[in-house]
PDB file of C-alpha atoms in Angstrom:
ATOM      1  CA  UNK N 103       0.000   0.000   0.000  1.00 48.00           C
ATOM      2  CA  UNK N 104       1.430   3.343  -1.024  1.00 50.00           C
ATOM      3  CA  UNK N 105       1.938   6.332   1.233  1.00 50.00           C
ATOM      4  CA  UNK N 106      -0.942   8.201  -0.523  1.00 48.00           C
ATOM      5  CA  UNK N 107      -3.371   5.324   0.196  1.00 54.00           C
ATOM      6  CA  UNK N 108      -2.310   5.247   3.832  1.00 50.00           C
ATOM      7  CA  UNK N 109      -3.089   8.954   4.250  1.00 52.00           C
ATOM      8  CA  UNK N 110      -6.479   8.727   2.502  1.00 52.00           C
ATOM      9  CA  UNK N 111      -9.413   8.272   4.982  1.00 53.00           C
ATOM     10  CA  UNK N 112     -11.421   5.106   4.645  1.00 54.00           C
ATOM     11  CA  UNK N 113     -15.171   4.902   3.983  1.00 49.00           C
ATOM     12  CA  UNK N 114     -15.819   3.790   7.569  1.00 49.00           C
ATOM     13  CA  UNK N 115     -13.963   6.798   8.944  1.00 51.00           C
ATOM     14  CA  UNK N 116     -15.965   9.158   6.736  1.00 48.00           C
ATOM     15  CA  UNK N 117     -19.256   7.557   7.787  1.00 49.00           C
ATOM     16  CA  UNK N 118     -18.297   7.790  11.440  1.00 50.00           C
ATOM     17  CA  UNK N 119     -17.489  11.459  10.982  1.00 48.00           C
ATOM     18  CA  UNK N 120     -20.872  12.127   9.403  1.00 46.00           C
ATOM     19  CA  UNK N 121     -22.652  10.390  12.242  1.00 47.00           C
ATOM     20  CA  UNK N 122     -20.856  12.640  14.698  1.00 48.00           C
ATOM     21  CA  UNK N 123     -21.590  15.760  12.643  1.00 49.00           C
ATOM     22  CA  UNK N 124     -24.114  18.068  14.296  1.00 47.00           C
ATOM     23  CA  UNK N 125     -25.733  18.594  10.898  1.00 47.00           C
ATOM     24  CA  UNK N 126     -26.881  14.970  10.775  1.00 51.00           C
ATOM     25  CA  UNK N 127     -27.823  14.596  14.444  1.00 64.00           C
ATOM     26  CA  UNK N 128     -31.501  14.522  15.403  1.00 57.00           C
ATOM     27  CA  UNK N 129     -31.182  17.957  16.935  1.00 59.00           C
ATOM     28  CA  UNK N 130     -29.668  19.307  13.724  1.00 63.00           C
ATOM     29  CA  UNK N 131     -32.360  17.695  11.592  1.00 65.00           C
ATOM     30  CA  UNK N 132     -35.016  19.129  13.875  1.00 63.00           C
ATOM     31  CA  UNK N 133     -33.552  22.600  13.458  1.00 63.00           C
ATOM     32  CA  UNK N 134     -33.708  22.383   9.677  1.00 63.00           C
ATOM     33  CA  UNK N 135     -31.399  24.003   7.176  1.00 65.00           C
ATOM     34  CA  UNK N 136     -29.147  26.527   8.929  1.00 63.00           C
ATOM     35  CA  UNK N 137     -31.351  26.273  12.023  1.00 63.00           C
ATOM     36  CA  UNK N 138     -34.312  28.019  10.382  1.00 73.00           C
ATOM     37  CA  UNK N 139     -36.819  26.054  12.437  1.00 71.00           C
ATOM     38  CA  UNK N 140     -35.219  27.306  15.636  1.00 75.00           C
ATOM     39  CA  UNK N 141     -35.414  30.902  14.412  1.00 77.00           C
ATOM     40  CA  UNK N 142     -39.051  30.405  13.481  1.00 77.00           C
ATOM     41  CA  UNK N 143     -39.773  28.959  16.922  1.00 82.00           C
ATOM     42  CA  UNK N 144     -37.956  31.850  18.616  1.00 82.00           C
ATOM     43  CA  UNK N 145     -40.223  34.387  16.889  1.00 85.00           C
ATOM     44  CA  UNK N 146     -43.471  32.418  17.249  1.00 87.00           C
ATOM     45  CA  UNK N 147     -43.004  31.106  20.796  1.00 89.00           C
ATOM     46  CA  UNK N 148     -43.869  34.406  22.575  1.00 90.00           C
ATOM     47  CA  UNK N 149     -47.202  34.593  20.764  1.00 90.00           C
ATOM     48  CA  UNK N 150     -47.991  30.925  21.456  1.00 91.00           C
ATOM     49  CA  UNK N 151     -47.127  31.357  25.126  1.00 93.00           C
ATOM     50  CA  UNK N 152     -49.256  34.505  25.279  1.00 91.00           C
ATOM     51  CA  UNK N 153     -52.248  32.704  23.732  1.00 90.00           C
ATOM     52  CA  UNK N 154     -51.890  29.832  26.172  1.00 92.00           C
ATOM     53  CA  UNK N 155     -51.503  32.025  29.266  1.00 91.00           C
ATOM     54  CA  UNK N 156     -54.062  34.717  28.473  1.00 89.00           C
ATOM     55  CA  UNK N 157     -56.630  32.980  26.232  1.00 85.00           C
ATOM     56  CA  UNK N 158     -56.815  29.196  26.241  1.00 88.00           C
ATOM     57  CA  UNK N 159     -55.863  28.421  29.840  1.00 90.00           C
ATOM     58  CA  UNK N 160     -58.285  31.082  31.217  1.00 86.00           C
ATOM     59  CA  UNK N 161     -61.081  29.669  29.039  1.00 86.00           C
ATOM     60  CA  UNK N 162     -60.498  26.129  30.327  1.00 90.00           C
ATOM     61  CA  UNK N 163     -60.175  27.331  33.913  1.00 89.00           C
ATOM     62  CA  UNK N 164     -63.326  29.453  33.579  1.00 87.00           C
ATOM     63  CA  UNK N 165     -65.248  26.394  32.370  1.00 90.00           C
ATOM     64  CA  UNK N 166     -63.914  24.457  35.354  1.00 91.00           C
ATOM     65  CA  UNK N 167     -64.859  27.204  37.832  1.00 89.00           C
ATOM     66  CA  UNK N 168     -68.392  27.385  36.433  1.00 90.00           C
ATOM     67  CA  UNK N 169     -69.207  24.159  38.312  1.00 92.00           C
ATOM     68  CA  UNK N 170     -67.986  25.504  41.658  1.00 89.00           C
ATOM     69  CA  UNK N 171     -68.870  28.167  44.188  1.00 86.00           C
ATOM     70  CA  UNK N 172     -65.764  30.338  43.769  1.00 82.00           C
ATOM     71  CA  UNK N 173     -66.157  33.702  45.483  1.00 81.00           C
ATOM     72  CA  UNK N 174     -63.258  36.124  45.801  1.00 76.00           C
ATOM     73  CA  UNK N 175     -60.846  33.386  44.742  1.00 74.00           C
ATOM     74  CA  UNK N 176     -59.696  31.645  41.582  1.00 71.00           C
ATOM     75  CA  UNK N 177     -59.501  28.374  43.494  1.00 75.00           C
ATOM     76  CA  UNK N 178     -62.696  26.286  43.474  1.00 76.00           C
ATOM     77  CA  UNK N 179     -64.139  25.719  46.929  1.00 77.00           C
ATOM     78  CA  UNK N 180     -67.492  23.925  46.770  1.00 85.00           C
ATOM     79  CA  UNK N 181     -68.801  21.862  43.886  1.00 89.00           C
ATOM     80  CA  UNK N 182     -72.298  23.056  42.914  1.00 88.00           C
ATOM     81  CA  UNK N 183     -72.755  21.327  39.554  1.00 88.00           C
ATOM     82  CA  UNK N 184     -75.106  23.206  37.240  1.00 90.00           C
ATOM     83  CA  UNK N 185     -76.402  25.589  39.915  1.00 91.00           C
ATOM     84  CA  UNK N 186     -74.637  28.600  38.383  1.00 90.00           C
ATOM     85  CA  UNK N 187     -76.105  27.829  34.977  1.00 92.00           C
ATOM     86  CA  UNK N 188     -79.613  27.377  36.412  1.00 92.00           C
ATOM     87  CA  UNK N 189     -79.348  30.675  38.263  1.00 91.00           C
ATOM     88  CA  UNK N 190     -78.351  32.623  35.154  1.00 90.00           C
ATOM     89  CA  UNK N 191     -80.851  31.003  32.820  1.00 89.00           C
ATOM     90  CA  UNK N 192     -83.587  31.646  35.370  1.00 89.00           C
ATOM     91  CA  UNK N 193     -82.590  35.282  35.861  1.00 87.00           C
ATOM     92  CA  UNK N 194     -84.946  37.608  33.923  1.00 88.00           C
ATOM     93  CA  UNK N 195     -82.249  40.271  33.669  1.00 85.00           C
ATOM     94  CA  UNK N 196     -79.857  37.822  32.024  1.00 88.00           C
ATOM     95  CA  UNK N 197     -82.510  36.757  29.528  1.00 86.00           C
ATOM     96  CA  UNK N 198     -83.208  40.417  28.813  1.00 86.00           C
ATOM     97  CA  UNK N 199     -79.498  40.925  28.229  1.00 87.00           C
ATOM     98  CA  UNK N 200     -79.642  38.267  25.516  1.00 85.00           C
ATOM     99  CA  UNK N 201     -82.530  40.165  23.934  1.00 85.00           C
ATOM    100  CA  UNK N 202     -80.375  43.286  24.112  1.00 85.00           C
ATOM    101  CA  UNK N 203     -77.688  41.460  22.171  1.00 84.00           C
ATOM    102  CA  UNK N 204     -80.190  40.363  19.530  1.00 84.00           C
ATOM    103  CA  UNK N 205     -81.523  43.904  19.127  1.00 84.00           C
ATOM    104  CA  UNK N 206     -78.059  45.431  19.064  1.00 87.00           C
ATOM    105  CA  UNK N 207     -76.853  42.862  16.525  1.00 87.00           C
ATOM    106  CA  UNK N 208     -79.901  43.432  14.329  1.00 86.00           C
ATOM    107  CA  UNK N 209     -78.803  47.045  13.978  1.00 86.00           C
ATOM    108  CA  UNK N 210     -75.023  47.012  14.072  1.00 91.00           C
ATOM    109  CA  UNK N 211     -74.157  43.881  12.053  1.00 91.00           C
ATOM    110  CA  UNK N 212     -75.970  44.693   8.765  1.00 92.00           C
ATOM    111  CA  UNK N 213     -75.316  48.431   9.129  1.00 94.00           C
ATOM    112  CA  UNK N 214     -71.561  47.980   9.604  1.00 95.00           C
ATOM    113  CA  UNK N 215     -71.438  45.394   6.819  1.00 94.00           C
ATOM    114  CA  UNK N 216     -73.148  47.687   4.312  1.00 95.00           C
ATOM    115  CA  UNK N 217     -71.176  50.768   5.394  1.00 94.00           C
ATOM    116  CA  UNK N 218     -67.777  49.048   5.217  1.00 95.00           C
ATOM    117  CA  UNK N 219     -68.582  47.399   1.869  1.00 94.00           C
ATOM    118  CA  UNK N 220     -69.815  50.728   0.464  1.00 94.00           C
ATOM    119  CA  UNK N 221     -66.658  52.513   1.588  1.00 93.00           C
ATOM    120  CA  UNK N 222     -64.510  49.783   0.033  1.00 93.00           C
ATOM    121  CA  UNK N 223     -66.362  50.013  -3.285  1.00 92.00           C
ATOM    122  CA  UNK N 224     -66.126  53.812  -3.306  1.00 91.00           C
ATOM    123  CA  UNK N 225     -62.400  53.814  -2.597  1.00 91.00           C
ATOM    124  CA  UNK N 226     -61.805  51.054  -5.124  1.00 87.00           C
ATOM    125  CA  UNK N 227     -63.471  53.201  -7.778  1.00 81.00           C
ATOM    126  CA  UNK N 228     -61.421  56.358  -7.288  1.00 84.00           C
ATOM    127  CA  UNK N 229     -58.042  56.778  -8.956  1.00 78.00           C
ATOM    128  CA  UNK N 230     -56.377  59.420  -6.810  1.00 82.00           C
ATOM    129  CA  UNK N 231     -56.068  59.781  -3.060  1.00 83.00           C
ATOM    130  CA  UNK N 232     -56.833  56.162  -2.203  1.00 84.00           C
ATOM    131  CA  UNK N 233     -54.105  55.924   0.433  1.00 86.00           C
ATOM    132  CA  UNK N 234     -55.262  59.161   2.085  1.00 89.00           C
ATOM    133  CA  UNK N 235     -58.922  58.138   2.328  1.00 89.00           C
ATOM    134  CA  UNK N 236     -58.024  54.651   3.504  1.00 89.00           C
ATOM    135  CA  UNK N 237     -56.015  56.182   6.337  1.00 90.00           C
ATOM    136  CA  UNK N 238     -58.801  58.612   7.222  1.00 91.00           C
ATOM    137  CA  UNK N 239     -61.421  55.867   7.533  1.00 92.00           C
ATOM    138  CA  UNK N 240     -59.059  53.401   9.234  1.00 92.00           C
ATOM    139  CA  UNK N 241     -57.720  55.765  11.941  1.00 92.00           C
ATOM    140  CA  UNK N 242     -60.832  55.428  14.200  1.00 92.00           C
ATOM    141  CA  UNK N 243     -60.045  51.732  14.688  1.00 91.00           C
ATOM    142  CA  UNK N 244     -56.978  52.769  16.688  1.00 90.00           C
ATOM    143  CA  UNK N 245     -59.083  54.799  19.144  1.00 90.00           C
ATOM    144  CA  UNK N 246     -59.878  53.201  22.484  1.00 90.00           C
ATOM    145  CA  UNK N 247     -63.521  52.242  22.995  1.00 90.00           C
ATOM    146  CA  UNK N 248     -63.437  53.881  26.414  1.00 89.00           C
ATOM    147  CA  UNK N 249     -62.154  57.196  25.062  1.00 91.00           C
ATOM    148  CA  UNK N 250     -64.615  57.160  22.165  1.00 92.00           C
ATOM    149  CA  UNK N 251     -67.501  56.402  24.535  1.00 90.00           C
ATOM    150  CA  UNK N 252     -66.526  59.325  26.782  1.00 89.00           C
ATOM    151  CA  UNK N 253     -66.371  61.669  23.774  1.00 90.00           C
ATOM    152  CA  UNK N 254     -69.781  60.501  22.547  1.00 90.00           C
ATOM    153  CA  UNK N 255     -71.288  60.920  26.025  1.00 88.00           C
ATOM    154  CA  UNK N 256     -69.695  64.194  27.081  1.00 86.00           C
ATOM    155  CA  UNK N 257     -69.310  66.069  23.782  1.00 87.00           C
ATOM    156  CA  UNK N 258     -71.543  64.752  21.014  1.00 88.00           C
ATOM    157  CA  UNK N 259     -74.634  63.428  22.820  1.00 88.00           C
ATOM    158  CA  UNK N 260     -74.321  65.012  26.241  1.00 82.00           C
ATOM    159  CA  UNK N 261     -77.988  66.042  26.377  1.00 75.00           C
ATOM    160  CA  UNK N 262     -77.108  69.654  27.176  1.00 76.00           C
ATOM    161  CA  UNK N 263     -77.794  72.572  24.886  1.00 77.00           C
ATOM    162  CA  UNK N 264     -74.077  72.881  24.168  1.00 79.00           C
ATOM    163  CA  UNK N 265     -73.691  69.301  22.926  1.00 83.00           C
ATOM    164  CA  UNK N 266     -72.881  68.849  19.257  1.00 86.00           C
ATOM    165  CA  UNK N 267     -76.044  66.878  18.444  1.00 86.00           C
ATOM    166  CA  UNK N 268     -78.358  69.321  20.211  1.00 86.00           C
ATOM    167  CA  UNK N 269     -76.588  72.291  18.641  1.00 87.00           C
ATOM    168  CA  UNK N 270     -77.262  70.816  15.202  1.00 87.00           C
ATOM    169  CA  UNK N 271     -80.892  70.158  16.122  1.00 86.00           C
ATOM    170  CA  UNK N 272     -81.428  73.730  17.289  1.00 86.00           C
ATOM    171  CA  UNK N 273     -79.834  75.090  14.134  1.00 86.00           C
ATOM    172  CA  UNK N 274     -82.492  73.194  12.163  1.00 86.00           C
ATOM    173  CA  UNK N 275     -85.325  74.394  14.373  1.00 82.00           C
ATOM    174  CA  UNK N 276     -85.471  71.394  16.702  1.00 80.00           C
ATOM    175  CA  UNK N 277     -85.351  71.099  20.474  1.00 84.00           C
ATOM    176  CA  UNK N 278     -82.826  69.638  22.882  1.00 83.00           C
ATOM    177  CA  UNK N 279     -82.944  65.865  23.359  1.00 83.00           C
ATOM    178  CA  UNK N 280     -81.848  63.926  26.443  1.00 82.00           C
ATOM    179  CA  UNK N 281     -80.009  61.277  24.440  1.00 83.00           C
ATOM    180  CA  UNK N 282     -78.901  59.022  27.291  1.00 81.00           C
ATOM    181  CA  UNK N 283     -81.641  59.536  29.856  1.00 73.00           C
ATOM    182  CA  UNK N 284     -85.356  59.654  30.309  1.00 63.00           C
ATOM    183  CA  UNK N 285     -87.796  57.154  28.847  1.00 66.00           C
ATOM    184  CA  UNK N 286     -86.816  57.617  25.199  1.00 71.00           C
ATOM    185  CA  UNK N 287     -84.894  55.128  23.105  1.00 79.00           C
ATOM    186  CA  UNK N 288     -82.424  57.625  21.630  1.00 84.00           C
ATOM    187  CA  UNK N 289     -79.521  55.920  23.388  1.00 85.00           C
ATOM    188  CA  UNK N 290     -79.600  53.270  20.644  1.00 87.00           C
ATOM    189  CA  UNK N 291     -78.572  55.947  18.144  1.00 88.00           C
ATOM    190  CA  UNK N 292     -75.623  56.844  20.388  1.00 89.00           C
ATOM    191  CA  UNK N 293     -74.481  53.237  20.800  1.00 89.00           C
ATOM    192  CA  UNK N 294     -74.888  52.218  17.163  1.00 90.00           C
ATOM    193  CA  UNK N 295     -73.206  55.348  15.767  1.00 91.00           C
ATOM    194  CA  UNK N 296     -70.300  54.913  18.193  1.00 93.00           C
ATOM    195  CA  UNK N 297     -69.559  51.318  17.200  1.00 92.00           C
ATOM    196  CA  UNK N 298     -70.154  52.063  13.520  1.00 93.00           C
ATOM    197  CA  UNK N 299     -67.535  54.837  13.622  1.00 93.00           C
ATOM    198  CA  UNK N 300     -65.046  52.587  15.390  1.00 93.00           C
ATOM    199  CA  UNK N 301     -65.467  49.459  13.255  1.00 93.00           C
ATOM    200  CA  UNK N 302     -66.381  50.460   9.703  1.00 93.00           C
ATOM    201  CA  UNK N 303     -62.799  51.355   8.740  1.00 93.00           C
ATOM    202  CA  UNK N 304     -61.370  48.010   9.831  1.00 94.00           C
ATOM    203  CA  UNK N 305     -63.847  45.924   7.842  1.00 95.00           C
ATOM    204  CA  UNK N 306     -63.441  48.325   4.923  1.00 94.00           C
ATOM    205  CA  UNK N 307     -59.785  47.242   4.745  1.00 93.00           C
ATOM    206  CA  UNK N 308     -60.845  43.582   4.681  1.00 93.00           C
ATOM    207  CA  UNK N 309     -63.218  44.240   1.796  1.00 94.00           C
ATOM    208  CA  UNK N 310     -60.552  46.216  -0.075  1.00 93.00           C
ATOM    209  CA  UNK N 311     -58.209  43.236   0.269  1.00 91.00           C
ATOM    210  CA  UNK N 312     -60.924  41.010  -1.168  1.00 91.00           C
ATOM    211  CA  UNK N 313     -61.562  43.416  -4.057  1.00 91.00           C
ATOM    212  CA  UNK N 314     -57.864  43.473  -4.914  1.00 90.00           C
ATOM    213  CA  UNK N 315     -57.936  39.701  -5.413  1.00 89.00           C
ATOM    214  CA  UNK N 316     -60.564  39.903  -8.159  1.00 87.00           C
ATOM    215  CA  UNK N 317     -58.818  39.669 -11.540  1.00 86.00           C
ATOM    216  CA  UNK N 318     -59.153  42.703 -13.788  1.00 83.00           C
ATOM    217  CA  UNK N 319     -59.779  40.382 -16.714  1.00 84.00           C
ATOM    218  CA  UNK N 320     -63.035  39.272 -15.068  1.00 82.00           C
ATOM    219  CA  UNK N 321     -64.372  42.818 -15.107  1.00 81.00           C
ATOM    220  CA  UNK N 322     -63.175  43.340 -18.674  1.00 79.00           C
ATOM    221  CA  UNK N 323     -64.958  40.203 -19.849  1.00 82.00           C
ATOM    222  CA  UNK N 324     -68.100  41.270 -17.993  1.00 77.00           C
ATOM    223  CA  UNK N 325     -67.960  44.723 -19.623  1.00 79.00           C
ATOM    224  CA  UNK N 326     -67.826  43.104 -23.061  1.00 79.00           C
ATOM    225  CA  UNK N 327     -71.008  41.219 -22.189  1.00 75.00           C
ATOM    226  CA  UNK N 328     -72.688  44.438 -21.091  1.00 74.00           C
ATOM    227  CA  UNK N 329     -72.503  43.830 -17.313  1.00 72.00           C
ATOM    228  CA  UNK N 330     -72.052  47.234 -15.683  1.00 74.00           C
ATOM    229  CA  UNK N 331     -73.298  49.001 -12.594  1.00 76.00           C
ATOM    230  CA  UNK N 332     -75.630  46.909 -10.462  1.00 80.00           C
ATOM    231  CA  UNK N 333     -75.326  43.821 -12.690  1.00 82.00           C
ATOM    232  CA  UNK N 334     -71.560  43.902 -12.330  1.00 83.00           C
ATOM    233  CA  UNK N 335     -71.876  44.220  -8.558  1.00 84.00           C
ATOM    234  CA  UNK N 336     -74.514  41.502  -8.293  1.00 84.00           C
ATOM    235  CA  UNK N 337     -72.976  38.870 -10.559  1.00 83.00           C
ATOM    236  CA  UNK N 338     -69.237  39.600 -10.375  1.00 85.00           C
ATOM    237  CA  UNK N 339     -68.171  41.521  -7.271  1.00 88.00           C
ATOM    238  CA  UNK N 340     -70.403  40.072  -4.551  1.00 88.00           C
ATOM    239  CA  UNK N 341     -69.868  36.392  -5.518  1.00 87.00           C
ATOM    240  CA  UNK N 342     -66.103  36.980  -5.580  1.00 88.00           C
ATOM    241  CA  UNK N 343     -66.344  38.522  -2.099  1.00 90.00           C
ATOM    242  CA  UNK N 344     -68.248  35.598  -0.611  1.00 88.00           C
ATOM    243  CA  UNK N 345     -65.374  34.329   1.565  1.00 86.00           C
ATOM    244  CA  UNK N 346     -64.566  37.833   2.807  1.00 90.00           C
ATOM    245  CA  UNK N 347     -68.236  38.541   3.505  1.00 90.00           C
ATOM    246  CA  UNK N 348     -68.607  35.381   5.589  1.00 88.00           C
ATOM    247  CA  UNK N 349     -65.532  36.284   7.637  1.00 88.00           C
ATOM    248  CA  UNK N 350     -66.742  39.859   8.166  1.00 92.00           C
ATOM    249  CA  UNK N 351     -70.215  38.736   9.264  1.00 89.00           C
ATOM    250  CA  UNK N 352     -68.725  36.260  11.716  1.00 88.00           C
ATOM    251  CA  UNK N 353     -66.393  38.859  13.196  1.00 90.00           C
ATOM    252  CA  UNK N 354     -69.245  41.359  13.491  1.00 91.00           C
ATOM    253  CA  UNK N 355     -71.416  38.818  15.269  1.00 87.00           C
ATOM    254  CA  UNK N 356     -68.667  37.946  17.735  1.00 87.00           C
ATOM    255  CA  UNK N 357     -67.973  41.640  18.264  1.00 88.00           C
ATOM    256  CA  UNK N 358     -71.649  42.256  19.044  1.00 87.00           C
ATOM    257  CA  UNK N 359     -71.514  39.543  21.704  1.00 84.00           C
ATOM    258  CA  UNK N 360     -68.467  41.288  23.194  1.00 84.00           C
ATOM    259  CA  UNK N 361     -70.184  44.672  23.453  1.00 87.00           C
ATOM    260  CA  UNK N 362     -69.246  46.149  26.808  1.00 87.00           C
ATOM    261  CA  UNK N 363     -67.294  49.416  26.733  1.00 86.00           C
ATOM    262  CA  UNK N 364     -69.835  51.520  24.858  1.00 86.00           C
ATOM    263  CA  UNK N 365     -72.736  50.388  27.070  1.00 87.00           C
ATOM    264  CA  UNK N 366     -70.833  50.592  30.340  1.00 86.00           C
ATOM    265  CA  UNK N 367     -69.159  53.957  29.715  1.00 85.00           C
ATOM    266  CA  UNK N 368     -72.121  55.741  28.144  1.00 85.00           C
ATOM    267  CA  UNK N 369     -75.071  54.377  30.138  1.00 83.00           C
ATOM    268  CA  UNK N 370     -73.386  53.120  33.308  1.00 73.00           C
ATOM    269  CA  UNK N 371     -72.748  56.632  34.600  1.00 62.00           C
ATOM    270  CA  UNK N 372     -76.510  57.148  35.049  1.00 60.00           C
ATOM    271  CA  UNK N 373     -76.630  54.629  37.901  1.00 59.00           C
ATOM    272  CA  UNK N 374     -79.202  52.398  36.217  1.00 65.00           C
ATOM    273  CA  UNK N 375     -79.562  51.103  32.695  1.00 73.00           C
ATOM    274  CA  UNK N 376     -82.608  51.808  30.521  1.00 73.00           C
ATOM    275  CA  UNK N 377     -84.780  48.820  29.564  1.00 67.00           C
ATOM    276  CA  UNK N 378     -82.945  46.376  27.304  1.00 70.00           C
ATOM    277  CA  UNK N 379     -79.679  48.261  27.600  1.00 79.00           C
ATOM    278  CA  UNK N 380     -77.610  45.655  29.444  1.00 81.00           C
ATOM    279  CA  UNK N 381     -75.832  43.296  27.042  1.00 84.00           C
ATOM    280  CA  UNK N 382     -74.633  39.931  28.408  1.00 85.00           C
ATOM    281  CA  UNK N 383     -71.110  41.040  29.332  1.00 84.00           C
ATOM    282  CA  UNK N 384     -72.357  44.109  31.196  1.00 85.00           C
ATOM    283  CA  UNK N 385     -74.868  41.995  33.093  1.00 83.00           C
ATOM    284  CA  UNK N 386     -72.231  39.399  34.000  1.00 84.00           C
ATOM    285  CA  UNK N 387     -69.891  42.149  35.165  1.00 83.00           C
ATOM    286  CA  UNK N 388     -72.549  43.676  37.425  1.00 80.00           C
ATOM    287  CA  UNK N 389     -73.705  40.301  38.783  1.00 79.00           C
ATOM    288  CA  UNK N 390     -70.355  38.583  39.284  1.00 76.00           C
ATOM    289  CA  UNK N 391     -68.279  41.612  40.314  1.00 71.00           C
ATOM    290  CA  UNK N 392     -70.924  43.960  41.719  1.00 64.00           C
ATOM    291  CA  UNK N 393     -71.412  44.542  45.419  1.00 57.00           C
ATOM    292  CA  UNK N 394     -67.735  44.084  46.229  1.00 61.00           C
ATOM    293  CA  UNK N 395     -67.738  40.326  45.576  1.00 70.00           C
ATOM    294  CA  UNK N 396     -66.077  38.343  42.840  1.00 79.00           C
ATOM    295  CA  UNK N 397     -68.310  35.414  42.017  1.00 83.00           C
ATOM    296  CA  UNK N 398     -66.011  33.788  39.481  1.00 84.00           C
ATOM    297  CA  UNK N 399     -68.102  30.628  39.349  1.00 87.00           C
ATOM    298  CA  UNK N 400     -71.131  32.581  38.190  1.00 87.00           C
ATOM    299  CA  UNK N 401     -69.010  34.590  35.766  1.00 86.00           C
ATOM    300  CA  UNK N 402     -67.522  31.398  34.343  1.00 89.00           C
ATOM    301  CA  UNK N 403     -70.992  29.949  33.769  1.00 90.00           C
ATOM    302  CA  UNK N 404     -72.063  33.094  31.932  1.00 89.00           C
ATOM    303  CA  UNK N 405     -68.914  32.965  29.823  1.00 87.00           C
ATOM    304  CA  UNK N 406     -69.649  29.387  28.798  1.00 90.00           C
ATOM    305  CA  UNK N 407     -73.245  30.283  27.882  1.00 90.00           C
ATOM    306  CA  UNK N 408     -72.078  33.160  25.691  1.00 88.00           C
ATOM    307  CA  UNK N 409     -69.405  30.964  24.102  1.00 86.00           C
ATOM    308  CA  UNK N 410     -72.018  28.321  23.308  1.00 88.00           C
ATOM    309  CA  UNK N 411     -74.239  30.953  21.696  1.00 86.00           C
ATOM    310  CA  UNK N 412     -71.336  32.247  19.581  1.00 84.00           C
ATOM    311  CA  UNK N 413     -70.565  28.700  18.414  1.00 86.00           C
ATOM    312  CA  UNK N 414     -74.254  28.108  17.645  1.00 87.00           C
ATOM    313  CA  UNK N 415     -74.646  31.265  15.580  1.00 83.00           C
ATOM    314  CA  UNK N 416     -71.340  30.566  13.842  1.00 81.00           C
ATOM    315  CA  UNK N 417     -72.435  27.072  12.855  1.00 85.00           C
ATOM    316  CA  UNK N 418     -75.827  28.408  11.777  1.00 84.00           C
ATOM    317  CA  UNK N 419     -74.203  31.037   9.597  1.00 80.00           C
ATOM    318  CA  UNK N 420     -71.840  28.469   8.093  1.00 80.00           C
ATOM    319  CA  UNK N 421     -74.800  26.177   7.343  1.00 84.00           C
ATOM    320  CA  UNK N 422     -76.760  28.980   5.666  1.00 79.00           C
ATOM    321  CA  UNK N 423     -73.765  30.003   3.532  1.00 77.00           C
ATOM    322  CA  UNK N 424     -73.051  26.408   2.510  1.00 80.00           C
ATOM    323  CA  UNK N 425     -76.703  25.897   1.621  1.00 79.00           C
ATOM    324  CA  UNK N 426     -76.809  29.016  -0.555  1.00 73.00           C
ATOM    325  CA  UNK N 427     -73.609  27.948  -2.322  1.00 71.00           C
ATOM    326  CA  UNK N 428     -75.119  24.554  -3.110  1.00 76.00           C
ATOM    327  CA  UNK N 429     -78.235  26.161  -4.487  1.00 72.00           C
ATOM    328  CA  UNK N 430     -76.223  28.421  -6.754  1.00 66.00           C
ATOM    329  CA  UNK N 431     -74.077  25.467  -7.838  1.00 65.00           C
ATOM    330  CA  UNK N 432     -77.153  23.478  -8.842  1.00 65.00           C
ATOM    331  CA  UNK N 433     -78.473  26.239 -11.066  1.00 62.00           C
TER     332      UNK N 433
END
């Protein structure tokens, strides 16, 4: 054997070196090429940990506490079974709060949907200043609900003669209106206009993103067939926005269930709420945290009831959308 052959490493030595290489170890394979998986995990882990600590674990623990008598403590003390659920479902005020949600949703969901879609269509049709108008309509989404509610209550609809709404009414020959008090139902205008101002810009951006995905060639082909105006919107734009529309409706429905800040900060200052002006979250807050006690078992039961209703309406909406798609597919 020559000197060159003696210095050349054998196949066994090379294989042993590869097995010891960190690139081929299980830890190296798990990390991926150049450790990209570890970098991905380093960026994603804080969000996953945050979701677990502040969303999923509290939901599971709230469901667990709903079967116990847990007052002023997060530790269950006495098992009561379904007593918390029976108490809430038998409470007339809680049932009225569900009616409040239905009435509020009947106004705010379709109104916000139409307003955000209309804004998206208007901005999609203009050629100049799109970025400016998008920013103008989107900025309200960055405003805190608490701050917006205080502005609506103290400046716009304060009920005094110096409030913006009453000033406009007097300029048109009207009289002052007590928007948030008395026996009238004008507070619904305050609540709906507040949430509409805060939310329309966000859902407008979602619709604009959906409009940008529609190929230009589709509109050009439709124009050659004479589809313009309402026919173009009915047969081209709206069907192409079906997925976005379903997502927007679901988010609006969930947001209506979560209504709290506008009701609590506009009507709560009066000491008592007008009839049908306590949505579920406000009622649960007053019942479970009112009077200086923290009845977390009762609050957990209410949370589970609201979650079940959200899941029910979500499944119902998904069933209705799927059914309409099948009908259109069979035509």
